[in-house]
Short mmCIF file of N, CA and C in Angstrom, two decimals:
data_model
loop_
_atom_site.label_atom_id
_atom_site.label_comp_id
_atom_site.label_asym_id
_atom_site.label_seq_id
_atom_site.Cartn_x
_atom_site.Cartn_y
_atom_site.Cartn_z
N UNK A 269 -47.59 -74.70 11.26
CA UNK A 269 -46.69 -74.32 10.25
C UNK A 269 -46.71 -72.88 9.92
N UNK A 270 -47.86 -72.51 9.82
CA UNK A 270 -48.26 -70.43 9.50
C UNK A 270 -47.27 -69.89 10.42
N UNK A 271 -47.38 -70.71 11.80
CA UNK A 271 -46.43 -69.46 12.60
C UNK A 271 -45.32 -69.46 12.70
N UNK A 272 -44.68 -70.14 12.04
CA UNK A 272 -43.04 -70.41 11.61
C UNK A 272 -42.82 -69.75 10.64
N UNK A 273 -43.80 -69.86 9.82
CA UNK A 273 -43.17 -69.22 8.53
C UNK A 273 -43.69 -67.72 8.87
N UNK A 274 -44.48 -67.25 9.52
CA UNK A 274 -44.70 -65.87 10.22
C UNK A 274 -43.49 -65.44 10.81
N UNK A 275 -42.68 -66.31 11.38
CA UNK A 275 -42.25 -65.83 12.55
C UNK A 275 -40.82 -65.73 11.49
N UNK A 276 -40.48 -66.37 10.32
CA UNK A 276 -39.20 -65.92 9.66
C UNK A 276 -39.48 -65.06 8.84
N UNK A 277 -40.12 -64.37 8.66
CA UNK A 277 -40.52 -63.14 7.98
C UNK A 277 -40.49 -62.02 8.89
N UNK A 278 -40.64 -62.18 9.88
CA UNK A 278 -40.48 -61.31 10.91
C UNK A 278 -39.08 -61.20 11.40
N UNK A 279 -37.97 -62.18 11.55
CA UNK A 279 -36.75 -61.98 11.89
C UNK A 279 -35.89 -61.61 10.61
N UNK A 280 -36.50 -62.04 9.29
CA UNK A 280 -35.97 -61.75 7.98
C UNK A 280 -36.31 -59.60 8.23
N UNK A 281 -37.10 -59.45 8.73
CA UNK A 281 -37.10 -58.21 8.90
C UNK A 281 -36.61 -57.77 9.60
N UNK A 282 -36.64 -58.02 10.95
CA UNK A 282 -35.72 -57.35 11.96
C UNK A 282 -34.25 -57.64 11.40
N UNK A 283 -33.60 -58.52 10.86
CA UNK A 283 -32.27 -58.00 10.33
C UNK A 283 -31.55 -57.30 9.43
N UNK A 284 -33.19 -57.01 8.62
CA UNK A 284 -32.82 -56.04 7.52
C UNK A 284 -32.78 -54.73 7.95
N UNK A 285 -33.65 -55.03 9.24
CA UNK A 285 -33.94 -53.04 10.09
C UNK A 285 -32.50 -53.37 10.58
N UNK A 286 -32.03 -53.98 11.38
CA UNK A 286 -30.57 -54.27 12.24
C UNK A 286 -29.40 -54.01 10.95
N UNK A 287 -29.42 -54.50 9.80
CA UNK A 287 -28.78 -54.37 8.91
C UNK A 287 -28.52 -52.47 8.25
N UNK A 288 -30.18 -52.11 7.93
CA UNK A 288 -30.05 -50.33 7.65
C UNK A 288 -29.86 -49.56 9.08
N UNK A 289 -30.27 -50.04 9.90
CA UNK A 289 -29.60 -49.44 11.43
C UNK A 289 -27.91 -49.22 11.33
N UNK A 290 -27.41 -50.48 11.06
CA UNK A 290 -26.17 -49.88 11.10
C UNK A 290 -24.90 -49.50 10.17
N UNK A 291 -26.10 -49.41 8.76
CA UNK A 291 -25.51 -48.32 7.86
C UNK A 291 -25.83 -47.15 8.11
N UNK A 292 -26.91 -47.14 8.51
CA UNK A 292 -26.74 -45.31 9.09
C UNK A 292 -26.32 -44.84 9.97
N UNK A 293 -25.88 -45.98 11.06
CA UNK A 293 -24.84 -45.70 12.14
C UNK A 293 -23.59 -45.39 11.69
N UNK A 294 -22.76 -46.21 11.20
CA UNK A 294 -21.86 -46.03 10.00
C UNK A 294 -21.97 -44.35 8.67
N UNK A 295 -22.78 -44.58 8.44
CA UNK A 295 -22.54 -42.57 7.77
C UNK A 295 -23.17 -41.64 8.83
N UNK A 296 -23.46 -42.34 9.97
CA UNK A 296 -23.77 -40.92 11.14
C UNK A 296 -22.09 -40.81 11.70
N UNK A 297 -21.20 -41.95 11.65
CA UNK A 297 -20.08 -41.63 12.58
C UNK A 297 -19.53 -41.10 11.44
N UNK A 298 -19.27 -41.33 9.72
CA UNK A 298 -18.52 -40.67 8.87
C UNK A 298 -19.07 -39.07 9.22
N UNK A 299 -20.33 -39.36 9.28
CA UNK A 299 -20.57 -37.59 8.77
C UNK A 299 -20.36 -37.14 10.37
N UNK A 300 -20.14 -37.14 11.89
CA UNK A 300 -19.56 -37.23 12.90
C UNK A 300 -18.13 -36.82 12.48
N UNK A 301 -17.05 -37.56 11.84
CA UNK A 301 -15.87 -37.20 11.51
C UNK A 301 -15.99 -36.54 10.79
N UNK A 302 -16.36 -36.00 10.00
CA UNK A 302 -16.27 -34.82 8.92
C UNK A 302 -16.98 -33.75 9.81
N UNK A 303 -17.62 -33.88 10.65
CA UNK A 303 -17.86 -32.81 11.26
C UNK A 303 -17.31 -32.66 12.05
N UNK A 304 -16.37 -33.02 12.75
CA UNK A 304 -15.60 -32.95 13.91
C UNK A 304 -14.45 -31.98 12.96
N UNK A 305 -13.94 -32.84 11.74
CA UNK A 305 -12.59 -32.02 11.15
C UNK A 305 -13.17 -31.00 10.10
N UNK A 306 -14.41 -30.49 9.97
CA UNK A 306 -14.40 -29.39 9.59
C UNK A 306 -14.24 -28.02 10.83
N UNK A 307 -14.98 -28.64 11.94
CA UNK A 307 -15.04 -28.18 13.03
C UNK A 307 -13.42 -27.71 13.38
N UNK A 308 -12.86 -28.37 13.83
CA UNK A 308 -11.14 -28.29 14.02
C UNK A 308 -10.44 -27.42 12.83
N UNK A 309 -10.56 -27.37 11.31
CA UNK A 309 -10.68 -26.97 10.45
C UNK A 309 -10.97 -25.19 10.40
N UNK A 310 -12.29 -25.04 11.15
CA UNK A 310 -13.03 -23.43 11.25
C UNK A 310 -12.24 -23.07 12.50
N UNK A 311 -11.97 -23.65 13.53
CA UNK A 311 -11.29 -23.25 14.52
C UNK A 311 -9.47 -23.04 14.24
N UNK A 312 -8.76 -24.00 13.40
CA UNK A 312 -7.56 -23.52 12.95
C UNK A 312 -7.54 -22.14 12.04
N UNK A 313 -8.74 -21.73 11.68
CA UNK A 313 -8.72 -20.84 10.60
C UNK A 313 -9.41 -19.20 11.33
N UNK A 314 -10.22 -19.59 12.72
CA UNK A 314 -10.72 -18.69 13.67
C UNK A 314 -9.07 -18.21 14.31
N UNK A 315 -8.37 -18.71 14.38
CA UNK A 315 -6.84 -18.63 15.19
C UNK A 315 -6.20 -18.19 13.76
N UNK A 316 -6.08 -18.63 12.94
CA UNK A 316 -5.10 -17.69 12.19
C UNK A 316 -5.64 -16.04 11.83
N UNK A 317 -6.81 -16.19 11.46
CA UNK A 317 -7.76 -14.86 11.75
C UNK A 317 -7.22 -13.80 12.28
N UNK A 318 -7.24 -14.84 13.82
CA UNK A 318 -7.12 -13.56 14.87
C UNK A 318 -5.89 -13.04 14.38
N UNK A 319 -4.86 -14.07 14.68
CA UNK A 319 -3.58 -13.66 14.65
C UNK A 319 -3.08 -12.99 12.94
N UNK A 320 -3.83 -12.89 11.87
CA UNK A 320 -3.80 -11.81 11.34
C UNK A 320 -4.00 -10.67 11.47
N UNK A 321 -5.14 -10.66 12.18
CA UNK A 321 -5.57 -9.52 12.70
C UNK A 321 -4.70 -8.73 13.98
N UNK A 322 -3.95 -9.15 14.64
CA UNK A 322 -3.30 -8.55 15.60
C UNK A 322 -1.76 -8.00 14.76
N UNK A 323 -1.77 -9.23 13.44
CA UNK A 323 -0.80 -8.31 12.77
C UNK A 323 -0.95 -7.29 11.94
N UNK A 324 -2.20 -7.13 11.63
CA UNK A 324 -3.28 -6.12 10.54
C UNK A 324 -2.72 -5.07 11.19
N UNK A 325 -3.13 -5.39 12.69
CA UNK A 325 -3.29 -3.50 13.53
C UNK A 325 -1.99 -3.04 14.04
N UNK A 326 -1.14 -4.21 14.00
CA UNK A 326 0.57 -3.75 14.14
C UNK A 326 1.05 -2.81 12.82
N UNK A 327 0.39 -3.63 11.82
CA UNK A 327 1.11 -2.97 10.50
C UNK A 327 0.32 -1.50 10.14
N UNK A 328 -0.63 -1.78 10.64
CA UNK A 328 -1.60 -0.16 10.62
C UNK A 328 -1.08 0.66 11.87
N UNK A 329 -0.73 0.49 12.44
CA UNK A 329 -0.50 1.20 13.79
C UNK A 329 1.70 1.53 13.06
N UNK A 330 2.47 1.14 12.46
CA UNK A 330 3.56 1.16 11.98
C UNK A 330 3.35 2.33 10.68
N UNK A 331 2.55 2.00 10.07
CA UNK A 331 1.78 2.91 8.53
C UNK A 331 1.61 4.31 9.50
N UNK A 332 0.63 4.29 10.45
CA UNK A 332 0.41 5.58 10.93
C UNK A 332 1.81 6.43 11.61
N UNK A 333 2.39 5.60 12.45
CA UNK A 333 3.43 6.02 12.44
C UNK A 333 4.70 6.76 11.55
N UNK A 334 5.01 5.72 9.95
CA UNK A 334 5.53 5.99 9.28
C UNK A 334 4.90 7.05 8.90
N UNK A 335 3.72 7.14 8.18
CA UNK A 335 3.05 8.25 7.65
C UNK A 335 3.25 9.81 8.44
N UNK A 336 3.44 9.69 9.88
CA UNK A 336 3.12 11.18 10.43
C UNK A 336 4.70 11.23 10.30
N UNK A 337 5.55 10.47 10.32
CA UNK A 337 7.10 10.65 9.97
C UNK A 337 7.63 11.00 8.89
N UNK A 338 6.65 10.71 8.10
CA UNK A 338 6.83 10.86 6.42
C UNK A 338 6.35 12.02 6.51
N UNK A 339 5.19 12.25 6.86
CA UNK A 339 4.42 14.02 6.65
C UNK A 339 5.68 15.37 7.57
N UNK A 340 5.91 14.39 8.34
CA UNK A 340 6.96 15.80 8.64
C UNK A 340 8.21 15.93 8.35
N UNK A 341 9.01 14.95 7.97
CA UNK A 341 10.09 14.92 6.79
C UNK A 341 9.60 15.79 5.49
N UNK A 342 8.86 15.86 5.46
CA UNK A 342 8.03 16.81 3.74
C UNK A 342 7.96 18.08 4.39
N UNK A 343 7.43 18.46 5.31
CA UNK A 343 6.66 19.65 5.63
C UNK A 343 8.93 20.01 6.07
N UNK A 344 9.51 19.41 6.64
CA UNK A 344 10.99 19.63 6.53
C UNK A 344 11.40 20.43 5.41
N UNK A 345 11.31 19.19 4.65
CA UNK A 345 12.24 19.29 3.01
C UNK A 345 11.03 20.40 2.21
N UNK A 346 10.05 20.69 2.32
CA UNK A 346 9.22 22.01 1.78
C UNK A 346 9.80 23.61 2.66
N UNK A 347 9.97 23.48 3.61
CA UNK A 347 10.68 24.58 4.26
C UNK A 347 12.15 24.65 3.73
N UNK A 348 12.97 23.72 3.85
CA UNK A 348 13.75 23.52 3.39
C UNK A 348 14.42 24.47 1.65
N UNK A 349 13.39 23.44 0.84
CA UNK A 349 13.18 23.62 -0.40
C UNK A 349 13.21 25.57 -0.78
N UNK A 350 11.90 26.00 0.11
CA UNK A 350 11.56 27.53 -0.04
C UNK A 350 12.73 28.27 0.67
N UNK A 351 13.16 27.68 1.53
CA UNK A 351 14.49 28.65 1.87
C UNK A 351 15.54 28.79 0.98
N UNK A 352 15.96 27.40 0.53
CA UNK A 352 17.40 27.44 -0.35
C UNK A 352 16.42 28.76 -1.66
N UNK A 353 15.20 28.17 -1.81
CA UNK A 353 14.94 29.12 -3.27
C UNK A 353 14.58 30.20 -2.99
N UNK A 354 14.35 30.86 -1.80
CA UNK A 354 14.76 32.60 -1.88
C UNK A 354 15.96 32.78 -1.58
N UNK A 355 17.22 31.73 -1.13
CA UNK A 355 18.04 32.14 -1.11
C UNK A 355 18.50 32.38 -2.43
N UNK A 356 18.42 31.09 -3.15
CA UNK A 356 19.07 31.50 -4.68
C UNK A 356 18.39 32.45 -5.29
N UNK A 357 17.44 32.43 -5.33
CA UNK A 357 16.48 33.63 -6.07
C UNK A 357 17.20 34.77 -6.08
N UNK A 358 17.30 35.11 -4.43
CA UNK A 358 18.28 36.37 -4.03
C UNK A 358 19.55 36.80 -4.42
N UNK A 359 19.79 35.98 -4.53
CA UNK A 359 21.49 35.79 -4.91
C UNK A 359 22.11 35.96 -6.62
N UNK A 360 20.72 34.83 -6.94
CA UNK A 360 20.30 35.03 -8.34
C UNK A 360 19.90 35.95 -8.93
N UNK A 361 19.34 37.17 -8.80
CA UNK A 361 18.85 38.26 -8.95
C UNK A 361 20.46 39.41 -9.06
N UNK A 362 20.35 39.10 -7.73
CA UNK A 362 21.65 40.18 -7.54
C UNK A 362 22.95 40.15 -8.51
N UNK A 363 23.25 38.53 -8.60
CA UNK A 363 24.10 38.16 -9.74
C UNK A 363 23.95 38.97 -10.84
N UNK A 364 22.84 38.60 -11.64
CA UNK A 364 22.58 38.29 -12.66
C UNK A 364 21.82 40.39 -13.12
N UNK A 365 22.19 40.74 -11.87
CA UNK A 365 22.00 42.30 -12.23
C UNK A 365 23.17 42.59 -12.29
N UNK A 366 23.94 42.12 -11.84
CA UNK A 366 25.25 42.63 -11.28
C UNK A 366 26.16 41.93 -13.03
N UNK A 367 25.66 41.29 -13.40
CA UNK A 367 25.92 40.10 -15.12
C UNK A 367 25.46 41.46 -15.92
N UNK A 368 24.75 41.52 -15.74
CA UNK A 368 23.83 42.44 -17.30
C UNK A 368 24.70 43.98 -17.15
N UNK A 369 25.17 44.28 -15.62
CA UNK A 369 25.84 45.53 -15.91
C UNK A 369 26.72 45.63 -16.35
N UNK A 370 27.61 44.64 -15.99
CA UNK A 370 29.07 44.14 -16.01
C UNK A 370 29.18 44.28 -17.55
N UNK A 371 27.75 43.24 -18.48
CA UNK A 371 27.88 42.64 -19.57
C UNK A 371 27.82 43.84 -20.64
N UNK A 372 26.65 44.96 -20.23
CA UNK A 372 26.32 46.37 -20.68
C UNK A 372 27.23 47.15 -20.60
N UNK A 373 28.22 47.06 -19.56
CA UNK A 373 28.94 48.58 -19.44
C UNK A 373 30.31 48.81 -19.91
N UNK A 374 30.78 47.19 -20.86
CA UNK A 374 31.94 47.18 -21.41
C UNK A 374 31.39 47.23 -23.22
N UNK A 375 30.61 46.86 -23.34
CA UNK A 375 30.05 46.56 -24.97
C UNK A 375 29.36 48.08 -25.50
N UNK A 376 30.08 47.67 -26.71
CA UNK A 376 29.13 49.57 -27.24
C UNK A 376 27.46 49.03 -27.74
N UNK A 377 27.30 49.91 -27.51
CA UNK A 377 25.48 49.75 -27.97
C UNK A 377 25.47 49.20 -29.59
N UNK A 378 26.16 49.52 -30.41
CA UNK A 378 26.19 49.29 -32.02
C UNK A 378 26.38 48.13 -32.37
N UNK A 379 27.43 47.45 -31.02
CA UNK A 379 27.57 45.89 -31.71
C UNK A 379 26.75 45.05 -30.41
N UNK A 380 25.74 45.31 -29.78
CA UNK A 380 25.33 44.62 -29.03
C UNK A 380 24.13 43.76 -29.28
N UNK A 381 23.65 42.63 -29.10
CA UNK A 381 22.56 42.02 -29.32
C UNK A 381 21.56 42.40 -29.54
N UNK A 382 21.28 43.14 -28.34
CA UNK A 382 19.99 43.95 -28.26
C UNK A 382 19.32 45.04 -29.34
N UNK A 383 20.54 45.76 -29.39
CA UNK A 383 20.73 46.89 -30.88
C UNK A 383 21.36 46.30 -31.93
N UNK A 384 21.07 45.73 -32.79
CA UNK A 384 21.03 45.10 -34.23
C UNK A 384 21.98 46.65 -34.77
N UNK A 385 22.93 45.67 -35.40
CA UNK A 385 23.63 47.46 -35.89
C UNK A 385 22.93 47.35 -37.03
N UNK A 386 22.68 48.77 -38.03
CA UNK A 386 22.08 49.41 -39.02
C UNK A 386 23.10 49.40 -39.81
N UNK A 387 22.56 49.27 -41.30
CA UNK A 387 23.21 48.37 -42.28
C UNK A 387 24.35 49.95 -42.65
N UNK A 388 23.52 51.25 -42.56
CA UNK A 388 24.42 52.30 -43.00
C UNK A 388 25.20 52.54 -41.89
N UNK A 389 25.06 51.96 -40.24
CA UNK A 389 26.76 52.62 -39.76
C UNK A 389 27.55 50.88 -39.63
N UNK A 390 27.03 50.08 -40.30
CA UNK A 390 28.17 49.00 -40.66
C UNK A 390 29.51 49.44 -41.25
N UNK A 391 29.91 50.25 -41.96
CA UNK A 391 31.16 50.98 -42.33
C UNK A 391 31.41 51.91 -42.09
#
């Protein structure tokens, strides 16, 4: 009789090992799928990466471009700029001498801005 009842204590065990055997078979294949789709996951995200990155150095490589296009459109419109303004300067000058004589050489000195007439040759 001992070895019967030995011997179901012993298969009462082996099905409890057969039983946690294949719950951990069972969260080895869950954690298997979660590692597979994190895996797939880092690799969809290694590929968008890249392909940011090839658009990173398009848009940096477009910037440098624009930029040396932009710097010499300026260094343009600064030449530009200093020419028109010695031209006007020049022009401006000459005018505006050519104004003050014009403006001086018809006006008497007594009633002019500059000379405040004096209260005794007011009459």
């Amino acid at each position: 009789g001992g070895g019967l009842g030995g011997g179901g204590v012993e298969a009462e065990e082996r099905v409890m090992q057969e039983r946690m055997m294949e719950q951990q078979d069972k969260g080895l294949e869950s954690l298997s799928a979660a590692v597979q789709r994190i895996g797939a996951l880092g690799k969809n995200m290694h590929e968008e990466l890249n392909e940011h990155h090839v658009m990173l150095d398009m848009l940096d490589n477009e910037m440098d471009h624009t930029q040396t296009r932009f710097g010499r459109a300026q260094e343009r419109l600064e030449e530009l700029v200093n020419q028109q303004s010695r031209e006007f300067w020049g022009r401006g000058l000459v005018l505006d001498s050519r104004f003050v004589v014009r403006s001086f050489a018809h006006t008497p000195v007594r009633s002019c801005a500059f000379f405040p007439q004096r209260e005794d040759s007011a009459s």
